[in-house]
Every structure is written in structure tokens, then in C-alpha cells.
Amino acid sequence: MPPSDQVLTVAQMQAAEQALIDGGESVDSLMLKAGRGAAEWIFRLAVDRPVTVLCGPGNNGGDGYVIAETLRAWDLPVTVVAPLEPATDAARNARTAYWGGFSAVGHGGVFVDCLFGSGLSRPLGDELAGLVRTLAGTHASCVAVDLPSGISSDDGVLLNEDLPRYDLTVALGAWKFAHRLLPARKAMGELRLVDIGVARVDEAARVISRPALAAPTQDAHKYTRGLLAIVEGPMPGAAALAASGAVHAGAGYIKVLGEASGLPVWAVADPRPLDEALEDRRIAALLVGPGLGRDGAAEAKLEAALAFDLPTLVDADALHLLNPAMVAGRSAPLVITPHAGEFAALAQAFGVEAEGRIDAVRALASAVGGVVGAKGPDTLVAGSNGRLAIAPPASSWLSTAGTGDVLAGIIASRLASGDDAFAAACHGVWLHGEAARRAGPAFSASELAAHVSGAYAACL
Ligand SMILES: NC(=O)C1=CN([C@@H]2O[C@H](COP(=O)(O)OP(=O)(O)OC[C@H]3O[C@@H](n4cnc5c(N)ncnc54)[C@H](O)[C@@H]3O)[C@@H](O)[C@H]2O)[C@@H](O)CC1
Ligand SMILES: [K+]
């Protein structure tokens, strides 16, 4: 089986294919594996309906001829639409080996898009884009092979407007970024992966999967499990929500540095001046930002918190105050969790200029010297060393107020429990997504927090 959690760039995919070719495969043999693997999924979807395969000029088109011939041999009615001649040897060979018919358009059953895959370098011209739309509109089901045509593989950007939605996308050899990132992911329907023998690529991005977490040891006490201190601001509800997320995610003791009115009874308030409160040597990790405000007092609190050089998560309001001087000279782990708006403010404060979202997230992690959890419907986690992880799709019900505070509490709790910063962010993102799945529809942030322990139980 291919490593099903790895996500490859086009360049990494080409290098992986080259490694297979160096090991004795040929492009033609890889195309046969890819095409036949895809044909199996299409056969299941088609049942006995006719199939129209749209074949482009490159190796994605070559896959299309293999698919068409395989389905034809399995007695499905198949036709090929080929607006462009094959332009690679492997695609030409695959076309020669196809014994079925051609037509200008097909209609009825299943449309299989093999026009372009990872080699698409520019938007589809009007004629080709129109053909894809027509075929999608005249068939009951649509399947994309490797990628829907018109999508940029490395960042999931749509190169054309009004692209069709597919029922199934069959990825070949490995996931590409477009399979995991919006807006492309929205167009793909169900995702399946065909094994062509691609090996593990060490430096590849990963999809975040269920972590293996430990239960407290027999001799554990609240301090060995980790004391998380949350810096309170003028909006204490946010700190309380973060505390609720944190208590279910591993830390043994949650302290709120402030007046902490309205806190749950299990959280301990420390109303002393922040400098004094931070002297507590038992603090294993700090969370600063939720409900902090953005005024001078908030800035002073953030500065004081970061100066203690403890494992720290900076979130929410504090992300609008963070600047390079505050993180210079720190050596303890740092995690920041900006949503898109906070990310833009940080990119400006840290002078980050990058082309696409992935490069920008990596560049910010490097500039901050920590881990960035770039929150959104397709959350990315980047380490300052270039490591990258992508969250699995999560419940859209997470789009409600306070869920970010809960996430901050969960990740900070993992930091207090001893996870390294990258693991804390990945584990936290997974627990948060799983808690949302368990919470079902239309939950409040506090209900979400209550489901974190169930998500944790799934990791034991
Ligand atoms: N390289 C390999 O060993 C394998 C590749 N496979 C398939 O090969 C695909 C990649 O093949 P290619 O690199 O040939 O790429 P594509 O098949 O995506 O097509 C690239 C071709 O289309 C042209 N092109 C790009 N954008 C265009 C546009 N907007 N309008 C018109 N022409 C355009 C390019 O000049 C090139 O000739 C993968 O997605 C996968 O389906 C699989 O068969 C497995 C093996
Ligand atoms: K395609």
C-alpha cells in the first residue's frame, strides 16, 4: 500500500516516479497500474452504464486510454473523446492499445475526465473548458482521474471558473496538495487512492491522522501531567473556554492568571500581578491571547509572558500584538494559531512575503521561530524547519464563536503535557476535529470542549 498519509508536490511526485523507473518500471507499466486501478473504481460506480472518457495530450490522457480499454474489456459500453492528439510516447502507446471507438461527445452514464492531471500549467482554453462543462452536464456521474482538469496541483487553486463538481476523484500514486486544500477539494467528491508503488518520501507533507496518546502513568499527579497557565484579559469567557478545552486534553492542572470570574470550579485563579504569578516554577506551558484585548495592558502582558521563555501558545488578540522583538532570543517552544485575518496581520509584522498559502505559512513559521497552525476549513501546521502537516476535513459546524479558544486550550494542554510544539499542534488539531465530529450539528463551544475527552479516549 502507498503511504496513505503523504501529500506530494508535482516535483516530489515526478521524483518518486523516476525512482520507480530507475528501479525497473517504465512509464508505460506505471500507466497500466494507474489506469487499471482507476478503472476498478470507475467500474464500481458505472455498474452497467455507458462511460465516456475524455483524453488529453499528456500522460493523464494516457491513463484515460488504459481506463477505456480496461472497461471495454470488461464489457462496459465505452467511448473516447480526444480533442488533442497524444503528445508523449506512453500516451501514444496507450492509445494504440485501445480497441474501442471515438466520438465527438458522449452522454448518459459516467464522464471520466482524463484531460489534464498534474501537468496542467495554465488555465484551460475556452474550447476545452467548454467541452469539460458540456460532458459533465450531459452525464449522470463525473469522475476525475488524478485531478479534475483546471486545478493547480500544488496549491488547490482553481485555474478556470465554473469547473464542474465531480462525484469521485481517483488520485494516482499519492495525494497531491489539491486533494487536501480548498477550493479544489470542494470540487472532487469522494477521494480514492490507487497504489502504483510510490515509496515513503521523508520530507513530504502529511495528512494529520489520529495520534497515539498515553494515559497518565500509575504514579502521575497533577503537576507531572502538566500545569497550564492561561493569561486572562478583559474578556474572561475566552480564557474559560480555553480552560475547558485544556482540561480534557491532557494537562493535570489549569490555572488562570487573573481575576478569573466565572471560571469552572476545577480551574484555579491566580489574581497576583502577572510578573509574580509567572514566577510559579510548576508552570509547564502558557497560553496567551484569548480575550486578552489589544491595548497597552494586553501588550505588556504578552511581553511579560513571552519573556519567561516557557513553552507558549500565542493566539487570538495577542497575534495582533506579536512582533519580532518579542520572540527574539526565545529558546522555548512557541506555537501560534492564526486564522486568515490574524495571519495577514502577522505576515505584515514579520515581513513575510510569499507566493502561495503553503509558502507563506512555512515562511511565517521560520520568521517566528516556532510552529504555525494556520486555522481555517483546511488547517495547515508548519514547523520552523519546513515540516508541514494538513488537517483532515473537519465539521463545518466548527464555524461558530469560541471554537478557536477551545482549540488554543487543547494545543496548550498538549504542550503542558510534554508534546513537542509540532506534535502539540497536530494532536490538538486532530482532537478538536474529532470532538466536533462527536458533537454533531449546531454545537456551542462549551459543548465542543466537553467532547474532547471522548476524542482523547479514541487515541488511547
Ligand atoms: N509520469 C508517470 O510515470 C506517470 C504519470 N501518470 C499520469 O500522468 C499525469 C501527468 O502527466 P503529464 O505530466 O503528461 O501531464 P498532463 O497529462 O496533465 O498534461 C500535460 C500536457 O498538457 C499540456 N498542457 C498543460 N496545460 C495545458 C493547457 N491549459 N492547455 C493545453 N495544454 C496544456 C502540457 O504542455 C503537456 O503536454 C498524472 O496526473 C497522472 O495522471 C500516471 O500515468 C502514472 C505514471
Ligand atoms: K484529470
Short mmCIF file of C-alpha atoms and ligand atoms in Angstrom, two decimals:
data_model
loop_
_atom_site.label_atom_id
_atom_site.label_comp_id
_atom_site.label_asym_id
_atom_site.label_seq_id
_atom_site.Cartn_x
_atom_site.Cartn_y
_atom_site.Cartn_z
CA MET A 1 0.00 0.00 0.00
CA PRO A 2 1.23 3.56 -0.66
CA PRO A 3 1.83 5.65 2.47
CA SER A 4 -1.72 6.95 2.55
CA ASP A 5 -0.91 9.98 4.70
CA GLN A 6 1.71 11.59 2.45
CA VAL A 7 0.93 14.57 0.24
CA LEU A 8 3.32 15.25 -2.65
CA THR A 9 4.12 18.25 -4.78
CA VAL A 10 4.32 17.70 -8.54
CA ALA A 11 8.12 17.78 -8.30
CA GLN A 12 8.13 15.20 -5.48
CA MET A 13 5.71 13.01 -7.47
CA GLN A 14 7.94 13.19 -10.54
CA ALA A 15 10.99 12.27 -8.43
CA ALA A 16 9.04 9.36 -6.89
CA GLU A 17 8.04 8.14 -10.35
CA GLN A 18 11.63 8.49 -11.56
CA ALA A 19 12.79 6.38 -8.59
CA LEU A 20 10.34 3.66 -9.67
CA ILE A 21 11.59 3.88 -13.26
CA ASP A 22 15.21 3.65 -12.03
CA GLY A 23 14.10 0.54 -10.15
CA GLY A 24 12.96 -1.17 -13.36
CA GLU A 25 9.45 0.17 -14.05
CA SER A 26 8.63 2.08 -17.24
CA VAL A 27 6.23 4.99 -17.72
CA ASP A 28 4.05 2.53 -19.64
CA SER A 29 3.97 -0.01 -16.82
CA LEU A 30 3.17 2.71 -14.27
CA MET A 31 0.42 3.99 -16.56
CA LEU A 32 -1.05 0.48 -16.77
CA LYS A 33 -1.10 0.20 -12.97
CA ALA A 34 -2.59 3.68 -12.58
CA GLY A 35 -5.18 3.26 -15.35
CA ARG A 36 -6.28 -0.23 -14.28
CA GLY A 37 -6.51 0.83 -10.64
CA ALA A 38 -8.67 3.80 -11.60
CA ALA A 39 -10.78 1.61 -13.92
CA GLU A 40 -11.71 -0.61 -10.97
CA TRP A 41 -13.21 2.34 -9.08
CA ILE A 42 -14.99 3.61 -12.22
CA PHE A 43 -16.36 0.13 -12.96
CA ARG A 44 -17.94 0.04 -9.47
CA LEU A 45 -19.51 3.44 -9.95
CA ALA A 46 -20.72 2.76 -13.51
CA VAL A 47 -22.33 -0.65 -12.80
CA ASP A 48 -23.61 -1.18 -16.38
CA ARG A 49 -23.91 2.43 -17.53
CA PRO A 50 -22.00 3.69 -20.60
CA VAL A 51 -18.73 5.52 -19.93
CA THR A 52 -17.24 8.48 -21.83
CA VAL A 53 -13.51 9.04 -21.32
CA LEU A 54 -12.11 12.47 -22.22
CA CYS A 55 -8.42 12.02 -23.08
CA GLY A 56 -5.88 14.85 -23.15
CA PRO A 57 -2.41 15.00 -24.72
CA GLY A 58 -0.23 14.05 -21.75
CA ASN A 59 0.09 11.04 -19.51
CA ASN A 60 -3.23 11.80 -17.81
CA GLY A 61 -4.75 11.26 -21.25
CA GLY A 62 -2.65 8.08 -21.48
CA ASP A 63 -4.27 6.88 -18.27
CA GLY A 64 -7.60 7.59 -19.96
CA TYR A 65 -6.87 5.22 -22.87
CA VAL A 66 -5.84 2.49 -20.40
CA ILE A 67 -9.07 3.05 -18.45
CA ALA A 68 -11.17 2.97 -21.62
CA GLU A 69 -9.55 -0.24 -22.86
CA THR A 70 -9.85 -1.89 -19.43
CA LEU A 71 -13.55 -1.06 -19.14
CA ARG A 72 -14.16 -2.13 -22.75
CA ALA A 73 -12.52 -5.47 -21.99
CA TRP A 74 -14.89 -5.77 -19.03
CA ASP A 75 -17.83 -5.34 -21.45
CA LEU A 76 -18.86 -1.82 -20.48
CA PRO A 77 -20.01 0.42 -23.35
CA VAL A 78 -17.13 2.92 -23.70
CA THR A 79 -16.34 5.82 -25.97
CA VAL A 80 -13.34 8.15 -26.02
CA VAL A 81 -13.45 11.88 -26.72
CA ALA A 82 -9.99 13.03 -27.80
CA PRO A 83 -9.81 16.72 -28.71
CA LEU A 84 -5.97 16.65 -28.74
CA GLU A 85 -3.52 14.09 -30.09
CA PRO A 86 -1.33 12.20 -27.60
CA ALA A 87 2.00 14.01 -27.15
CA THR A 88 4.00 11.54 -25.04
CA ASP A 89 5.28 8.07 -26.04
CA ALA A 90 3.40 6.40 -23.20
CA ALA A 91 0.12 8.14 -24.13
CA ARG A 92 0.61 7.20 -27.81
CA ASN A 93 1.25 3.56 -26.84
CA ALA A 94 -1.83 3.53 -24.62
CA ARG A 95 -3.94 4.92 -27.45
CA THR A 96 -2.63 2.29 -29.86
CA ALA A 97 -3.64 -0.39 -27.34
CA TYR A 98 -7.22 0.97 -27.14
CA TRP A 99 -9.55 -1.03 -29.42
CA GLY A 100 -12.78 0.86 -28.82
CA GLY A 101 -14.45 3.74 -30.62
CA PHE A 102 -14.22 7.54 -30.55
CA SER A 103 -16.91 10.19 -30.62
CA ALA A 104 -17.17 13.99 -30.57
CA VAL A 105 -19.31 13.90 -27.42
CA GLY A 106 -20.77 11.14 -25.31
CA HIS A 107 -23.74 11.29 -22.98
CA GLY A 108 -25.69 9.33 -20.46
CA GLY A 109 -23.73 7.41 -17.88
CA VAL A 110 -20.32 8.28 -16.48
CA PHE A 111 -17.98 11.04 -17.65
CA VAL A 112 -14.31 10.33 -16.89
CA ASP A 113 -12.03 13.37 -17.00
CA CYS A 114 -8.53 12.43 -18.18
CA LEU A 115 -7.89 15.72 -19.99
CA PHE A 116 -5.15 17.04 -17.69
CA GLY A 117 -3.63 15.88 -14.44
CA SER A 118 -0.65 17.19 -12.56
CA GLY A 119 0.96 18.56 -15.75
CA LEU A 120 -1.56 21.38 -16.18
CA SER A 121 0.48 24.56 -16.37
CA ARG A 122 -2.08 27.21 -17.29
CA PRO A 123 -5.86 27.67 -17.39
CA LEU A 124 -7.84 25.60 -19.90
CA GLY A 125 -8.65 27.46 -23.11
CA ASP A 126 -12.32 28.34 -23.64
CA GLU A 127 -12.94 25.44 -26.03
CA LEU A 128 -11.52 22.76 -23.73
CA ALA A 129 -13.17 24.27 -20.65
CA GLY A 130 -16.49 24.32 -22.55
CA LEU A 131 -16.03 20.67 -23.55
CA VAL A 132 -15.41 19.62 -19.93
CA ARG A 133 -18.51 21.51 -18.77
CA THR A 134 -20.66 20.03 -21.58
CA LEU A 135 -19.55 16.48 -20.84
CA ALA A 136 -20.09 16.97 -17.11
CA GLY A 137 -23.56 18.37 -17.81
CA THR A 138 -24.63 15.52 -20.11
CA HIS A 139 -23.60 12.61 -17.87
CA ALA A 140 -25.22 11.44 -14.65
CA SER A 141 -21.91 10.91 -12.81
CA CYS A 142 -18.49 12.56 -13.13
CA VAL A 143 -15.11 11.07 -12.22
CA ALA A 144 -11.79 12.92 -12.25
CA VAL A 145 -8.65 10.86 -12.78
CA ASP A 146 -5.76 12.07 -10.64
CA LEU A 147 -7.17 15.63 -10.58
CA PRO A 148 -10.12 17.45 -12.12
CA SER A 149 -8.84 19.34 -15.18
CA GLY A 150 -8.37 23.04 -14.47
CA ILE A 151 -6.91 22.68 -10.98
CA SER A 152 -3.42 23.59 -9.86
CA SER A 153 -1.97 20.51 -8.20
CA ASP A 154 0.44 22.15 -5.76
CA ASP A 155 -1.92 24.60 -4.10
CA GLY A 156 -5.51 23.62 -4.90
CA VAL A 157 -6.22 26.87 -6.77
CA LEU A 158 -8.91 26.75 -9.50
CA LEU A 159 -7.37 27.96 -12.75
CA ASN A 160 -10.75 28.20 -14.51
CA GLU A 161 -14.13 29.49 -13.40
CA ASP A 162 -17.25 27.31 -13.28
CA LEU A 163 -15.47 23.98 -13.18
CA PRO A 164 -17.78 21.00 -12.73
CA ARG A 165 -18.18 19.17 -9.44
CA TYR A 166 -17.13 15.54 -9.53
CA ASP A 167 -18.67 12.59 -7.68
CA LEU A 168 -15.35 10.77 -7.40
CA THR A 169 -11.68 11.69 -7.79
CA VAL A 170 -9.19 8.85 -8.12
CA ALA A 171 -5.71 10.03 -7.12
CA LEU A 172 -2.84 8.17 -8.75
CA GLY A 173 0.20 7.06 -6.73
CA ALA A 174 -0.06 9.68 -3.96
CA TRP A 175 -2.23 12.53 -2.72
CA LYS A 176 -1.36 15.92 -4.17
CA PHE A 177 -1.96 19.17 -2.26
CA ALA A 178 -5.06 19.92 -4.36
CA HIS A 179 -6.74 16.79 -2.93
CA ARG A 180 -6.46 18.27 0.54
CA LEU A 181 -6.81 22.03 0.13
CA LEU A 182 -9.70 24.32 -0.66
CA PRO A 183 -11.13 25.39 -3.01
CA ALA A 184 -10.06 22.38 -5.11
CA ARG A 185 -11.14 19.78 -2.53
CA LYS A 186 -14.74 21.01 -2.75
CA ALA A 187 -14.93 20.01 -6.43
CA MET A 188 -13.64 16.46 -6.01
CA GLY A 189 -16.37 14.43 -4.32
CA GLU A 190 -15.26 11.11 -2.81
CA LEU A 191 -11.49 10.56 -2.86
CA ARG A 192 -9.75 7.27 -3.63
CA LEU A 193 -6.05 6.50 -3.96
CA VAL A 194 -4.53 4.00 -6.43
CA ASP A 195 -1.25 2.33 -5.48
CA ILE A 196 1.43 2.37 -8.19
CA GLY A 197 4.30 1.56 -5.82
CA VAL A 198 5.32 5.08 -4.72
CA ALA A 199 7.52 4.82 -1.62
CA ARG A 200 7.58 6.95 1.51
CA VAL A 201 9.07 10.39 0.87
CA ASP A 202 10.69 11.58 4.11
CA GLU A 203 10.31 15.31 3.53
CA ALA A 204 6.70 15.05 2.26
CA ALA A 205 3.80 16.84 3.90
CA ARG A 206 1.47 14.57 5.87
CA VAL A 207 -2.25 14.44 6.49
CA ILE A 208 -2.77 14.64 10.25
CA SER A 209 -4.05 11.29 11.47
CA ARG A 210 -5.28 10.00 14.83
CA PRO A 211 -2.39 10.26 17.28
CA ALA A 212 -1.42 7.62 19.83
CA LEU A 213 -1.70 9.37 23.21
CA ALA A 214 -0.86 7.98 26.63
CA ALA A 215 -2.98 7.73 29.76
CA PRO A 216 -1.38 9.19 32.92
CA THR A 217 1.19 6.82 34.44
CA GLN A 218 0.34 4.91 37.66
CA ASP A 219 2.35 7.35 39.76
CA ALA A 220 1.13 10.52 37.98
CA HIS A 221 -0.01 13.56 39.91
CA LYS A 222 -1.45 16.82 38.68
CA TYR A 223 1.93 18.54 38.27
CA THR A 224 3.64 15.67 36.44
CA ARG A 225 0.74 15.73 33.96
CA GLY A 226 1.49 19.41 33.35
CA LEU A 227 0.33 22.73 34.73
CA LEU A 228 -1.10 25.01 32.05
CA ALA A 229 -1.33 28.71 32.91
CA ILE A 230 -3.75 30.82 30.86
CA VAL A 231 -3.20 34.59 30.88
CA GLU A 232 -6.56 36.28 31.33
CA GLY A 233 -7.67 39.55 29.75
CA PRO A 234 -10.76 41.76 29.99
CA MET A 235 -12.94 39.11 28.29
CA PRO A 236 -12.67 36.17 30.72
CA GLY A 237 -15.14 33.98 28.80
CA ALA A 238 -12.46 33.22 26.20
CA ALA A 239 -9.97 32.06 28.85
CA ALA A 240 -12.72 29.93 30.43
CA LEU A 241 -13.44 28.25 27.08
CA ALA A 242 -9.73 27.60 26.54
CA ALA A 243 -9.54 26.13 30.06
CA SER A 244 -12.46 23.80 29.23
CA GLY A 245 -10.70 22.55 26.11
CA ALA A 246 -7.45 22.17 28.02
CA VAL A 247 -8.76 20.13 30.95
CA HIS A 248 -9.99 17.39 28.57
CA ALA A 249 -6.78 17.23 26.52
CA GLY A 250 -4.14 16.01 28.95
CA ALA A 251 -2.90 18.74 31.32
CA GLY A 252 -3.37 17.92 35.01
CA TYR A 253 -3.82 21.41 36.39
CA ILE A 254 -5.29 24.53 34.79
CA LYS A 255 -4.53 27.89 36.31
CA VAL A 256 -5.93 31.20 35.07
CA LEU A 257 -3.67 34.18 35.72
CA GLY A 258 -6.16 36.94 36.59
CA GLU A 259 -9.37 37.55 38.50
CA ALA A 260 -10.97 34.65 36.65
CA SER A 261 -14.59 35.39 37.46
CA GLY A 262 -17.00 32.76 36.16
CA LEU A 263 -14.35 30.07 35.91
CA PRO A 264 -15.29 26.42 36.35
CA VAL A 265 -14.51 25.23 39.91
CA TRP A 266 -11.65 22.95 38.82
CA ALA A 267 -9.65 25.86 37.38
CA VAL A 268 -7.59 27.86 39.85
CA ALA A 269 -7.36 31.65 39.66
CA ASP A 270 -4.13 33.48 40.44
CA PRO A 271 -5.01 37.19 40.70
CA ARG A 272 -1.48 38.38 41.62
CA PRO A 273 0.32 40.77 39.24
CA LEU A 274 1.33 38.78 36.16
CA ASP A 275 5.10 39.02 36.79
CA GLU A 276 4.61 37.45 40.20
CA ALA A 277 2.14 34.83 39.04
CA LEU A 278 4.52 33.76 36.26
CA GLU A 279 7.22 33.00 38.86
CA ASP A 280 5.39 29.75 39.68
CA ARG A 281 8.04 27.19 38.75
CA ARG A 282 5.45 24.46 38.29
CA ILE A 283 4.05 26.10 35.12
CA ALA A 284 4.74 23.70 32.21
CA ALA A 285 3.14 25.80 29.46
CA LEU A 286 1.49 29.16 28.92
CA LEU A 287 -1.45 30.24 26.79
CA VAL A 288 -1.82 33.92 26.00
CA GLY A 289 -4.25 35.66 23.68
CA PRO A 290 -7.89 34.54 24.06
CA GLY A 291 -9.87 37.50 25.44
CA LEU A 292 -6.65 39.46 26.04
CA GLY A 293 -7.65 42.70 24.27
CA ARG A 294 -5.29 44.70 22.08
CA ASP A 295 -4.48 47.72 24.24
CA GLY A 296 -1.27 48.69 26.04
CA ALA A 297 -2.10 46.49 29.04
CA ALA A 298 -2.58 43.50 26.74
CA GLU A 299 0.75 44.19 25.03
CA ALA A 300 2.52 44.38 28.39
CA LYS A 301 1.03 41.04 29.42
CA LEU A 302 2.11 39.40 26.16
CA GLU A 303 5.63 40.77 26.54
CA ALA A 304 5.85 39.54 30.12
CA ALA A 305 4.54 36.09 29.19
CA LEU A 306 6.98 35.63 26.30
CA ALA A 307 9.91 36.90 28.38
CA PHE A 308 9.51 33.90 30.72
CA ASP A 309 10.61 31.64 27.85
CA LEU A 310 8.22 28.81 28.70
CA PRO A 311 6.53 26.59 26.09
CA THR A 312 3.89 29.07 24.93
CA LEU A 313 0.89 29.21 22.65
CA VAL A 314 0.01 32.67 21.32
CA ASP A 315 -3.49 33.02 19.88
CA ALA A 316 -6.30 35.47 19.10
CA ASP A 317 -5.83 39.12 20.16
CA ALA A 318 -2.17 38.53 21.01
CA LEU A 319 -1.48 37.71 17.37
CA HIS A 320 -2.23 41.34 16.51
CA LEU A 321 0.37 42.45 19.06
CA LEU A 322 3.15 39.93 18.39
CA ASN A 323 6.31 41.35 16.79
CA PRO A 324 9.82 40.10 16.01
CA ALA A 325 11.40 41.75 19.08
CA MET A 326 9.11 39.75 21.40
CA VAL A 327 10.27 36.39 20.08
CA ALA A 328 13.94 37.24 19.53
CA GLY A 329 16.16 35.33 21.93
CA ARG A 330 13.50 32.85 22.99
CA SER A 331 14.51 29.21 23.08
CA ALA A 332 11.39 27.52 24.49
CA PRO A 333 8.82 26.03 22.07
CA LEU A 334 6.36 28.51 20.58
CA VAL A 335 3.10 27.80 18.75
CA ILE A 336 0.91 30.42 17.10
CA THR A 337 -2.58 29.68 15.77
CA PRO A 338 -3.76 32.47 13.45
CA HIS A 339 -6.91 32.40 11.35
CA ALA A 340 -6.73 34.12 7.95
CA GLY A 341 -7.14 37.68 9.29
CA GLU A 342 -4.61 37.20 12.08
CA PHE A 343 -2.27 35.57 9.58
CA ALA A 344 -2.36 38.66 7.37
CA ALA A 345 -1.50 40.90 10.34
CA LEU A 346 1.38 38.63 11.35
CA ALA A 347 2.73 38.39 7.81
CA GLN A 348 2.96 42.17 7.81
CA ALA A 349 4.53 42.40 11.27
CA PHE A 350 7.15 39.74 10.43
CA GLY A 351 7.78 40.94 6.86
CA VAL A 352 6.68 37.66 5.28
CA GLU A 353 6.28 37.78 1.52
CA ALA A 354 5.44 34.56 -0.27
CA GLU A 355 3.58 33.50 -3.38
CA GLY A 356 1.03 30.94 -2.22
CA ARG A 357 -0.53 29.96 1.10
CA ILE A 358 1.78 27.00 1.75
CA ASP A 359 4.95 29.00 1.23
CA ALA A 360 3.54 31.85 3.35
CA VAL A 361 2.74 29.52 6.27
CA ARG A 362 6.21 27.98 6.08
CA ALA A 363 7.84 31.42 5.85
CA LEU A 364 5.94 32.70 8.89
CA ALA A 365 6.96 29.63 10.93
CA SER A 366 10.56 30.31 10.04
CA ALA A 367 10.28 34.05 10.83
CA VAL A 368 8.61 33.41 14.19
CA GLY A 369 10.95 30.54 15.05
CA GLY A 370 8.04 28.33 16.04
CA VAL A 371 5.11 26.29 14.83
CA VAL A 372 2.26 27.93 12.91
CA GLY A 373 -1.19 26.36 12.99
CA ALA A 374 -2.87 28.30 10.16
CA LYS A 375 -6.55 27.77 11.04
CA GLY A 376 -9.38 27.50 8.56
CA PRO A 377 -11.50 24.88 6.84
CA ASP A 378 -8.22 23.36 5.60
CA THR A 379 -5.88 23.96 8.54
CA LEU A 380 -2.12 23.72 7.89
CA VAL A 381 0.56 23.15 10.52
CA ALA A 382 4.10 24.26 9.66
CA GLY A 383 7.28 23.89 11.70
CA SER A 384 10.17 26.32 11.51
CA ASN A 385 12.22 23.50 9.90
CA GLY A 386 9.91 23.26 6.87
CA ARG A 387 7.80 20.36 8.19
CA LEU A 388 4.21 20.56 7.04
CA ALA A 389 1.00 18.77 8.02
CA ILE A 390 -2.53 19.18 6.69
CA ALA A 391 -5.64 18.65 8.79
CA PRO A 392 -8.19 16.12 7.56
CA PRO A 393 -11.54 17.67 6.58
CA ALA A 394 -13.44 18.67 9.72
CA SER A 395 -17.06 19.51 10.57
CA SER A 396 -18.25 22.78 9.06
CA TRP A 397 -20.18 23.32 12.35
CA LEU A 398 -16.83 24.40 13.80
CA SER A 399 -17.54 27.77 12.20
CA THR A 400 -19.00 29.17 15.41
CA ALA A 401 -17.72 31.63 18.03
CA GLY A 402 -15.39 30.29 20.69
CA THR A 403 -14.20 27.13 18.94
CA GLY A 404 -10.81 28.78 18.33
CA ASP A 405 -10.43 29.38 22.09
CA VAL A 406 -11.18 25.70 22.69
CA LEU A 407 -8.52 24.72 20.11
CA ALA A 408 -5.98 27.01 21.76
CA GLY A 409 -6.71 25.37 25.12
CA ILE A 410 -6.31 21.88 23.64
CA ILE A 411 -2.97 22.63 21.93
CA ALA A 412 -1.62 24.45 25.01
CA SER A 413 -2.69 21.48 27.12
CA ARG A 414 -0.70 19.16 24.84
CA LEU A 415 2.32 21.49 25.23
CA ALA A 416 1.93 21.31 29.03
CA SER A 417 1.68 17.50 28.78
CA GLY A 418 5.11 17.39 27.14
CA ASP A 419 4.38 17.15 23.41
CA ASP A 420 6.91 18.97 21.24
CA ALA A 421 5.43 22.05 19.56
CA PHE A 422 4.75 20.44 16.15
CA ALA A 423 3.18 17.36 17.72
CA ALA A 424 1.13 19.51 20.12
CA ALA A 425 -0.33 21.45 17.20
CA CYS A 426 -1.05 18.31 15.13
CA HIS A 427 -2.51 16.38 18.08
CA GLY A 428 -4.58 19.39 19.10
CA VAL A 429 -5.98 19.89 15.60
CA TRP A 430 -6.94 16.21 15.41
CA LEU A 431 -8.59 16.18 18.87
CA HIS A 432 -10.51 19.35 18.02
CA GLY A 433 -11.78 17.91 14.70
CA GLU A 434 -12.73 14.61 16.32
CA ALA A 435 -14.52 16.40 19.19
CA ALA A 436 -16.53 18.32 16.57
CA ARG A 437 -17.44 15.09 14.79
CA ARG A 438 -18.67 13.67 18.09
CA ALA A 439 -20.56 16.86 18.97
CA GLY A 440 -22.74 16.54 15.83
CA PRO A 441 -24.54 19.54 14.36
CA ALA A 442 -25.06 23.03 15.82
CA PHE A 443 -22.96 22.74 18.98
CA SER A 444 -21.75 25.54 21.23
CA ALA A 445 -18.06 26.00 22.01
CA SER A 446 -18.58 24.65 25.54
CA GLU A 447 -20.35 21.56 24.18
CA LEU A 448 -17.42 21.08 21.82
CA ALA A 449 -14.98 21.23 24.74
CA ALA A 450 -16.99 18.55 26.57
CA HIS A 451 -16.44 16.17 23.64
CA VAL A 452 -12.64 16.49 23.73
CA SER A 453 -12.29 13.73 26.34
CA GLY A 454 -14.18 11.32 24.04
CA ALA A 455 -11.78 12.25 21.24
CA TYR A 456 -8.87 11.66 23.63
CA ALA A 457 -10.27 8.24 24.54
CA ALA A 458 -10.10 7.29 20.85
CA CYS A 459 -6.32 7.91 20.96
CA LEU A 460 -5.52 5.62 23.93
N1 LIG B 1 4.90 10.12 -15.14
C1 LIG B 1 4.48 8.90 -14.82
O1 LIG B 1 5.27 7.98 -14.65
C2 LIG B 1 3.03 8.65 -14.60
C3 LIG B 1 2.10 9.69 -14.80
N2 LIG B 1 0.77 9.47 -14.62
C4 LIG B 1 -0.21 10.45 -15.08
O2 LIG B 1 0.41 11.48 -15.72
C5 LIG B 1 -0.15 12.73 -15.30
C6 LIG B 1 0.87 13.78 -15.52
O3 LIG B 1 1.22 13.68 -16.87
P1 LIG B 1 1.78 14.88 -17.69
O4 LIG B 1 2.94 15.46 -16.98
O5 LIG B 1 1.97 14.38 -19.07
O6 LIG B 1 0.65 15.97 -17.57
P2 LIG B 1 -0.85 16.06 -18.12
O7 LIG B 1 -1.34 14.77 -18.64
O8 LIG B 1 -1.60 16.72 -17.04
O9 LIG B 1 -0.75 17.04 -19.37
C7 LIG B 1 0.37 17.79 -19.67
C8 LIG B 1 0.33 18.17 -21.15
O10 LIG B 1 -0.66 19.12 -21.37
C9 LIG B 1 -0.08 20.34 -21.85
N3 LIG B 1 -0.82 21.40 -21.17
C10 LIG B 1 -0.69 21.82 -19.90
N4 LIG B 1 -1.60 22.77 -19.59
C11 LIG B 1 -2.36 22.92 -20.73
C12 LIG B 1 -3.46 23.75 -21.06
N5 LIG B 1 -4.00 24.59 -20.19
N6 LIG B 1 -3.99 23.65 -22.30
C13 LIG B 1 -3.46 22.81 -23.20
N7 LIG B 1 -2.41 22.01 -22.95
C14 LIG B 1 -1.87 22.07 -21.73
C15 LIG B 1 1.36 20.29 -21.49
O11 LIG B 1 2.11 21.07 -22.37
C16 LIG B 1 1.62 18.78 -21.62
O12 LIG B 1 1.79 18.44 -22.98
C17 LIG B 1 -0.59 12.49 -13.89
O13 LIG B 1 -1.59 13.40 -13.48
C18 LIG B 1 -1.08 11.07 -13.99
O14 LIG B 1 -2.42 11.09 -14.44
C19 LIG B 1 0.27 8.14 -14.39
O15 LIG B 1 0.03 7.58 -15.64
C20 LIG B 1 1.25 7.29 -13.63
C21 LIG B 1 2.61 7.30 -14.22
K K B 2 -7.99 14.67 -14.98
#
